[in-house]
DNA sequence: GCTAAACCCTGTAGCCGCTACAGGGTCAAG
DNA sequence: CTTGACCCTGTAGCGGCTACAGGGTTTAGC
């Protein structure tokens, strides 16, 4: 049982791509690990936890800056957590807004699906995008 | 009533940002317009329509490549429109998937909102991201 | 001991769809 | 004739990765 991990093992253990791990290091989300004499990175178990933290944050849709401030908070357990809670609220509102936008898009697409025309001339989608008042408004029905 | 438009007027008429118009031209979505002797772009009414087409496509969430192929189709009214219809189906499935993902995120966030703890140590969000079995699993209730 | 595969390193560039400059030239109103 | 609004090109940045190229290192098998 090794006490340190190479970047490949860390990737496996955390479920994060190797290139992404290096990217996080460059961006200061993951501390620079110790290096072997030949320059290989060597990680500790803590780094697995930290990476998994980041990954779950990403899965919830948080941005890297938000995750950065959450990570900072975990290092100071006695600090008040209202910034974290505000982050949840703000993010939840954004998610709600995106869902609403997508549902509007989805509804519009539903109107355009199931085109009966065979040709572009009276295609539902194209008429809608061109704002042509043909089949939809004038009641023309394609063969 | 001018027969040609400068890029600024085109932007106003179409609701598309000037920089975006030039970007579309670079990417071949909008044909290169004629130029005045001093190099200014001069657009025709058709270009307004084309830009509005692109804008509505974007509002429905289509990518520029998809819009490019739809634009091609509008120039050939006798062509079959099945590629357009398949595009709608495919895109609608993507939107549905995206909505489902966001709803899962939204539900997870709902569980994490309304944290009662005052400190980071027992913050709902942080415990969840750290996968710590504290308040949630062990039933510990913060003050 | 040697070779081949599997791993690691740095640095750079690409993805999408814009947006924002910097550093110039041009045109119209007063 | 100046001022300000417009226009031009070219380049770089956003977020969050991902994919090389072109090297060096370690490890397993023979
Ligand atoms: Zn029609
Ligand atoms: Zn159709
Ligand atoms: Zn707790
Ligand atoms: Zn909290």
Short mmCIF file of C-alpha atoms (C1' of nucleotides) and ligand atoms in Angstrom, two decimals:
data_model
loop_
_atom_site.label_atom_id
_atom_site.label_comp_id
_atom_site.label_asym_id
_atom_site.label_seq_id
_atom_site.Cartn_x
_atom_site.Cartn_y
_atom_site.Cartn_z
CA UNK A 1 0.00 0.00 0.00
CA UNK A 2 1.77 3.13 -1.22
CA UNK A 3 1.52 6.29 0.80
CA UNK A 4 1.77 8.45 -2.30
CA UNK A 5 0.06 8.35 -5.66
CA UNK A 6 1.21 9.19 -9.14
CA UNK A 7 -1.06 11.44 -11.15
CA UNK A 8 -2.46 8.45 -13.01
CA UNK A 9 -3.48 6.71 -9.79
CA UNK A 10 -4.93 9.95 -8.49
CA UNK A 11 -6.97 10.25 -11.64
CA UNK A 12 -8.36 6.76 -11.17
CA UNK A 13 -9.04 7.26 -7.47
CA UNK A 14 -10.83 10.56 -7.94
CA UNK A 15 -12.48 10.03 -11.28
CA UNK A 16 -10.84 13.13 -12.71
CA UNK A 17 -8.93 13.22 -15.97
CA UNK A 18 -5.16 13.64 -15.68
CA UNK A 19 -5.11 16.72 -17.87
CA UNK A 20 -7.84 18.21 -15.78
CA UNK A 21 -5.85 17.58 -12.60
CA UNK A 22 -2.91 19.51 -14.02
CA UNK A 23 -5.31 22.21 -15.15
CA UNK A 24 -6.67 22.52 -11.60
CA UNK A 25 -3.12 22.78 -10.29
CA UNK A 26 -2.31 25.58 -12.73
CA UNK A 27 -5.44 27.38 -11.56
CA UNK A 28 -4.58 26.98 -7.91
CA UNK A 29 -7.51 24.70 -7.01
CA UNK A 30 -5.22 21.83 -6.15
CA UNK A 31 -1.93 22.59 -4.34
CA UNK A 32 1.29 21.79 -6.16
CA UNK A 33 2.32 18.34 -4.96
CA UNK A 34 5.81 17.21 -4.06
CA UNK A 35 7.94 15.96 -6.89
CA UNK A 36 10.21 12.97 -7.29
CA UNK A 37 13.80 13.56 -8.33
CA UNK A 38 12.76 13.07 -11.94
CA UNK A 39 9.97 15.58 -11.64
CA UNK A 40 6.98 13.24 -11.26
CA UNK A 41 4.14 14.52 -9.11
CA UNK A 42 3.40 12.61 -5.92
CA UNK A 43 0.04 13.04 -4.23
CA UNK A 44 -1.31 12.19 -0.79
CA UNK A 45 -4.69 10.80 0.22
CA UNK A 46 -5.90 14.30 1.06
CA UNK A 47 -5.57 15.22 -2.57
CA UNK A 48 -8.01 12.45 -3.52
CA UNK A 49 -10.54 13.97 -1.15
CA UNK A 50 -9.95 17.44 -2.47
CA UNK A 51 -10.38 16.33 -6.06
CA UNK A 52 -13.54 14.41 -5.26
CA UNK A 53 -14.84 17.54 -3.59
CA UNK A 54 -14.18 19.52 -6.74
CA UNK A 55 -15.76 16.87 -8.91
CA UNK A 56 -18.96 16.79 -6.89
CA UNK A 57 -19.08 20.56 -6.94
CA UNK A 58 -18.78 20.48 -10.72
CA UNK A 59 -21.48 17.83 -10.95
CA UNK A 60 -23.77 20.20 -9.09
CA UNK A 61 -22.91 22.85 -11.68
CA UNK A 62 -20.79 25.13 -9.52
CA UNK A 63 -18.07 27.13 -11.27
CA UNK A 64 -14.44 26.74 -10.36
CA UNK A 65 -14.37 30.11 -8.60
CA UNK A 66 -17.31 29.08 -6.45
CA UNK A 67 -15.66 25.79 -5.65
CA UNK A 68 -12.48 27.63 -4.77
CA UNK A 69 -14.28 29.65 -2.12
CA UNK A 70 -16.01 26.53 -0.79
CA UNK A 71 -12.66 24.78 -0.49
CA UNK A 72 -11.32 27.72 1.45
CA UNK A 73 -14.22 27.40 3.85
CA UNK A 74 -13.55 23.73 4.54
CA UNK A 75 -10.15 24.68 5.89
CA UNK A 76 -11.77 26.99 8.46
CA UNK A 77 -14.49 24.99 10.21
CA UNK A 78 -15.21 27.73 12.75
CA UNK A 79 -15.98 30.33 10.11
CA UNK A 80 -19.62 31.17 9.46
CA UNK A 81 -20.99 29.31 6.44
CA UNK A 82 -23.37 31.95 5.12
CA UNK A 83 -21.27 32.48 1.98
CA UNK A 84 -21.75 28.79 1.19
CA UNK A 85 -25.47 29.00 1.80
CA UNK A 86 -25.79 32.12 -0.32
CA UNK A 87 -23.91 30.30 -3.05
CA UNK A 88 -26.47 27.52 -2.96
CA UNK A 89 -29.34 29.98 -3.18
CA UNK A 90 -27.81 31.93 -6.03
CA UNK A 91 -26.87 28.84 -7.94
CA UNK A 92 -30.28 27.30 -7.44
CA UNK A 93 -31.89 30.40 -8.90
CA UNK A 94 -29.61 30.20 -11.92
CA UNK A 95 -30.47 26.54 -12.43
CA UNK A 96 -34.16 27.34 -12.20
CA UNK A 97 -33.76 30.06 -14.79
CA UNK A 98 -31.88 27.75 -17.15
CA UNK A 99 -34.55 25.09 -16.75
CA UNK A 100 -37.25 27.61 -17.61
CA UNK A 101 -35.33 28.77 -20.67
CA UNK A 102 -34.84 25.22 -21.84
CA UNK A 103 -38.47 24.37 -21.28
CA UNK A 104 -39.50 27.31 -23.43
CA UNK A 105 -37.13 26.10 -26.13
CA UNK A 106 -38.44 22.60 -25.74
CA UNK A 107 -42.03 23.78 -26.18
CA UNK A 108 -41.12 25.74 -29.30
CA UNK A 109 -39.33 22.75 -30.76
CA UNK A 110 -42.32 20.58 -30.04
CA UNK A 111 -44.37 22.82 -32.34
CA UNK A 112 -41.81 22.39 -35.08
CA UNK A 113 -41.38 18.66 -34.86
CA UNK A 114 -43.33 16.20 -36.96
CA UNK A 115 -43.12 18.18 -40.18
CA UNK A 116 -45.45 16.74 -42.85
CA UNK A 117 -43.85 18.43 -45.81
CA UNK A 118 -41.42 16.57 -48.02
CA UNK A 119 -39.62 19.64 -49.30
CA UNK A 120 -37.81 22.60 -47.81
CA UNK A 121 -40.34 24.99 -49.29
CA UNK A 122 -43.01 24.17 -46.73
CA UNK A 123 -40.85 22.75 -43.96
CA UNK A 124 -42.19 23.72 -40.55
CA UNK A 125 -38.80 24.50 -39.09
CA UNK A 126 -37.64 26.60 -42.01
CA UNK A 127 -40.89 28.54 -42.22
CA UNK A 128 -40.61 29.32 -38.54
CA UNK A 129 -37.01 30.46 -38.74
CA UNK A 130 -37.75 32.60 -41.77
CA UNK A 131 -40.88 33.97 -40.12
CA UNK A 132 -42.73 33.16 -43.31
CA UNK A 133 -46.50 33.28 -42.95
CA UNK A 134 -47.12 30.24 -45.07
CA UNK A 135 -48.44 26.95 -43.75
CA UNK A 136 -48.70 28.05 -40.14
CA UNK A 137 -50.50 31.34 -40.55
CA UNK A 138 -52.17 31.15 -43.94
CA UNK A 139 -53.36 27.61 -43.44
CA UNK A 140 -51.61 26.22 -46.48
CA UNK A 141 -51.28 22.47 -46.11
CA UNK A 142 -48.45 20.71 -47.93
CA UNK A 143 -49.10 17.44 -49.71
CA UNK B 1 -34.93 55.09 -47.67
CA UNK B 2 -31.46 53.70 -48.26
CA UNK B 3 -31.04 50.55 -50.29
CA UNK B 4 -27.96 49.52 -48.37
CA UNK B 5 -27.12 49.37 -44.68
CA UNK B 6 -23.94 49.93 -42.77
CA UNK B 7 -23.00 47.28 -40.26
CA UNK B 8 -24.35 49.40 -37.42
CA UNK B 9 -27.75 49.68 -39.04
CA UNK B 10 -27.74 46.00 -39.81
CA UNK B 11 -27.02 45.28 -36.18
CA UNK B 12 -29.98 47.40 -35.12
CA UNK B 13 -32.29 45.92 -37.71
CA UNK B 14 -31.40 42.33 -36.88
CA UNK B 15 -30.76 42.56 -33.19
CA UNK B 16 -27.30 41.09 -33.59
CA UNK B 17 -24.15 42.63 -32.17
CA UNK B 18 -21.76 44.19 -34.67
CA UNK B 19 -18.84 42.06 -33.53
CA UNK B 20 -21.00 38.99 -33.86
CA UNK B 21 -21.93 39.95 -37.41
CA UNK B 22 -18.27 40.16 -38.37
CA UNK B 23 -17.70 36.85 -36.58
CA UNK B 24 -20.45 35.21 -38.63
CA UNK B 25 -18.89 36.58 -41.79
CA UNK B 26 -15.49 35.15 -40.85
CA UNK B 27 -17.17 31.78 -40.27
CA UNK B 28 -18.99 31.88 -43.59
CA UNK B 29 -22.51 32.09 -42.16
CA UNK B 30 -23.08 35.49 -43.64
CA UNK B 31 -21.71 36.21 -47.15
CA UNK B 32 -19.05 38.91 -47.45
CA UNK B 33 -20.92 42.08 -48.36
CA UNK B 34 -19.87 44.64 -50.92
CA UNK B 35 -17.51 47.36 -49.71
CA UNK B 36 -17.41 51.08 -50.19
CA UNK B 37 -14.24 52.64 -51.59
CA UNK B 38 -13.05 53.21 -48.03
CA UNK B 39 -13.67 49.61 -47.06
CA UNK B 40 -16.98 49.97 -45.22
CA UNK B 41 -19.34 47.00 -45.47
CA UNK B 42 -22.68 47.61 -47.22
CA UNK B 43 -25.51 45.18 -46.65
CA UNK B 44 -28.80 44.51 -48.43
CA UNK B 45 -32.23 43.73 -46.99
CA UNK B 46 -31.64 40.03 -47.57
CA UNK B 47 -28.84 40.13 -45.07
CA UNK B 48 -31.26 41.35 -42.39
CA UNK B 49 -33.41 38.31 -43.04
CA UNK B 50 -30.47 35.99 -42.98
CA UNK B 51 -29.23 37.39 -39.69
CA UNK B 52 -32.65 37.19 -38.12
CA UNK B 53 -32.81 33.59 -39.25
CA UNK B 54 -29.53 32.89 -37.50
CA UNK B 55 -30.63 34.70 -34.39
CA UNK B 56 -33.85 32.70 -34.10
CA UNK B 57 -31.92 29.52 -34.66
CA UNK B 58 -29.56 30.47 -31.85
CA UNK B 59 -32.50 31.31 -29.60
CA UNK B 60 -33.77 27.79 -30.16
CA UNK B 61 -30.36 26.54 -29.10
CA UNK B 62 -29.08 25.33 -32.47
CA UNK B 63 -25.35 25.39 -33.05
CA UNK B 64 -23.82 27.42 -35.83
CA UNK B 65 -23.04 24.32 -37.88
CA UNK B 66 -26.65 23.22 -37.65
CA UNK B 67 -27.80 26.69 -38.64
CA UNK B 68 -25.38 26.65 -41.55
CA UNK B 69 -26.99 23.51 -42.94
CA UNK B 70 -30.47 24.95 -42.42
CA UNK B 71 -29.48 28.10 -44.29
CA UNK B 72 -28.25 25.96 -47.15
CA UNK B 73 -31.61 24.28 -47.28
CA UNK B 74 -33.52 27.54 -47.56
CA UNK B 75 -31.67 28.25 -50.79
CA UNK B 76 -32.97 25.00 -52.29
CA UNK B 77 -36.76 24.90 -51.73
CA UNK B 78 -37.23 21.75 -53.81
CA UNK B 79 -34.81 19.71 -51.73
CA UNK B 80 -36.26 17.25 -49.23
CA UNK B 81 -36.34 18.65 -45.71
CA UNK B 82 -35.66 15.49 -43.75
CA UNK B 83 -32.27 16.73 -42.60
CA UNK B 84 -34.02 19.70 -41.03
CA UNK B 85 -36.59 17.48 -39.37
CA UNK B 86 -33.92 15.12 -38.07
CA UNK B 87 -32.11 18.15 -36.69
CA UNK B 88 -35.21 19.12 -34.76
CA UNK B 89 -35.59 15.62 -33.34
CA UNK B 90 -31.95 15.34 -32.36
CA UNK B 91 -31.88 18.78 -30.82
CA UNK B 92 -35.10 18.18 -28.95
CA UNK B 93 -33.63 15.02 -27.44
CA UNK B 94 -30.56 16.97 -26.33
CA UNK B 95 -32.70 19.65 -24.77
CA UNK B 96 -34.74 17.03 -22.93
CA UNK B 97 -31.57 15.42 -21.63
CA UNK B 98 -30.24 18.79 -20.53
CA UNK B 99 -33.48 19.56 -18.71
CA UNK B 100 -33.37 16.22 -16.92
CA UNK B 101 -29.77 16.83 -15.85
CA UNK B 102 -30.63 20.26 -14.53
CA UNK B 103 -33.67 18.98 -12.70
CA UNK B 104 -31.51 16.38 -10.95
CA UNK B 105 -29.08 19.13 -9.97
CA UNK B 106 -31.96 21.29 -8.86
CA UNK B 107 -33.32 18.52 -6.64
CA UNK B 108 -29.91 17.92 -5.08
CA UNK B 109 -29.49 21.62 -4.41
CA UNK B 110 -32.92 21.73 -2.81
CA UNK B 111 -31.69 19.21 -0.25
CA UNK B 112 -28.69 21.41 0.52
CA UNK B 113 -30.52 24.70 0.81
CA UNK B 114 -31.76 26.10 4.09
CA UNK B 115 -28.70 25.15 6.12
CA UNK B 116 -29.32 25.60 9.85
CA UNK B 117 -25.71 25.57 10.94
CA UNK B 118 -23.89 28.79 11.62
CA UNK B 119 -20.43 27.42 11.00
CA UNK B 120 -18.63 25.65 8.19
CA UNK B 121 -18.10 22.59 10.39
CA UNK B 122 -21.70 21.42 10.06
CA UNK B 123 -22.70 23.21 6.89
CA UNK B 124 -25.03 21.08 4.80
CA UNK B 125 -23.38 21.95 1.52
CA UNK B 126 -19.86 21.34 2.75
CA UNK B 127 -20.74 18.06 4.41
CA UNK B 128 -22.33 16.88 1.21
CA UNK B 129 -19.38 17.86 -0.95
CA UNK B 130 -16.94 16.26 1.46
CA UNK B 131 -19.16 13.18 1.70
CA UNK B 132 -18.84 13.45 5.46
CA UNK B 133 -21.35 11.30 7.35
CA UNK B 134 -22.05 13.91 9.96
CA UNK B 135 -25.37 15.70 10.34
CA UNK B 136 -27.07 13.98 7.43
CA UNK B 137 -26.22 10.37 8.18
CA UNK B 138 -25.35 10.30 11.86
CA UNK B 139 -28.23 12.52 12.82
CA UNK B 140 -26.12 15.14 14.47
CA UNK B 141 -28.09 18.36 14.68
CA UNK B 142 -26.18 21.65 14.83
CA UNK B 143 -27.24 24.38 17.25
"C1'" DG C 1 21.21 -6.10 -19.70
"C1'" DC C 2 17.94 -4.74 -23.11
"C1'" DT C 3 13.74 -3.49 -25.16
"C1'" DA C 4 9.04 -2.16 -25.42
"C1'" DA C 5 5.13 -0.48 -23.29
"C1'" DA C 6 3.21 2.35 -20.20
"C1'" DC C 7 3.65 6.07 -17.79
"C1'" DC C 8 5.13 10.97 -16.84
"C1'" DC C 9 6.73 15.93 -18.09
"C1'" DT C 10 6.09 20.88 -20.34
"C1'" DG C 11 4.06 23.93 -23.42
"C1'" DT C 12 0.86 25.15 -26.72
"C1'" DA C 13 -3.37 25.21 -29.28
"C1'" DG C 14 -8.12 24.01 -30.03
"C1'" DC C 15 -13.17 23.68 -28.78
"C1'" DC C 16 -17.88 27.04 -28.74
"C1'" DG C 17 -19.91 31.50 -29.51
"C1'" DC C 18 -19.05 35.28 -28.80
"C1'" DT C 19 -16.98 39.86 -26.68
"C1'" DA C 20 -13.51 43.33 -25.89
"C1'" DC C 21 -9.99 45.72 -26.78
"C1'" DA C 22 -5.94 48.45 -29.34
"C1'" DG C 23 -4.73 51.28 -32.75
"C1'" DG C 24 -5.93 53.05 -36.52
"C1'" DG C 25 -9.12 55.31 -40.70
"C1'" DT C 26 -13.65 57.79 -42.33
"C1'" DC C 27 -17.72 60.47 -42.45
"C1'" DA C 28 -21.34 64.01 -41.15
"C1'" DA C 29 -23.02 67.88 -38.35
"C1'" DG C 30 -22.22 72.34 -36.71
"C1'" DC D 1 -12.22 72.46 -39.35
"C1'" DT D 2 -13.05 70.17 -35.46
"C1'" DT D 3 -15.54 66.93 -32.86
"C1'" DG D 4 -17.71 62.80 -32.25
"C1'" DA D 5 -19.83 58.84 -34.06
"C1'" DC D 6 -18.99 55.46 -36.83
"C1'" DC D 7 -16.07 51.93 -39.29
"C1'" DC D 8 -11.75 48.86 -40.15
"C1'" DT D 9 -8.26 44.82 -38.91
"C1'" DG D 10 -6.16 41.79 -35.86
"C1'" DT D 11 -5.61 39.71 -31.61
"C1'" DA D 12 -6.75 37.98 -27.10
"C1'" DG D 13 -9.87 36.55 -23.54
"C1'" DC D 14 -13.89 34.03 -21.36
"C1'" DG D 15 -14.87 28.67 -18.91
"C1'" DG D 16 -13.55 24.28 -18.41
"C1'" DC D 17 -11.48 21.44 -20.20
"C1'" DT D 18 -9.10 18.28 -23.98
"C1'" DA D 19 -5.58 17.00 -27.30
"C1'" DC D 20 -1.60 16.98 -29.10
"C1'" DA D 21 3.83 17.28 -29.97
"C1'" DG D 22 8.03 16.18 -28.50
"C1'" DG D 23 10.42 14.82 -25.16
"C1'" DG D 24 12.07 11.92 -20.48
"C1'" DT D 25 11.30 7.82 -16.96
"C1'" DT D 26 9.90 3.68 -15.01
"C1'" DT D 27 8.62 -1.12 -15.14
"C1'" DA D 28 7.85 -5.81 -16.80
"C1'" DG D 29 9.26 -9.54 -19.41
"C1'" DC D 30 12.84 -12.03 -21.71
ZN1 LIG E 1 -45.78 26.43 -46.31
ZN1 LIG E 2 -39.69 19.67 -42.86
ZN1 LIG E 3 -22.51 17.96 10.90
ZN1 LIG E 4 -24.21 26.15 5.93
#
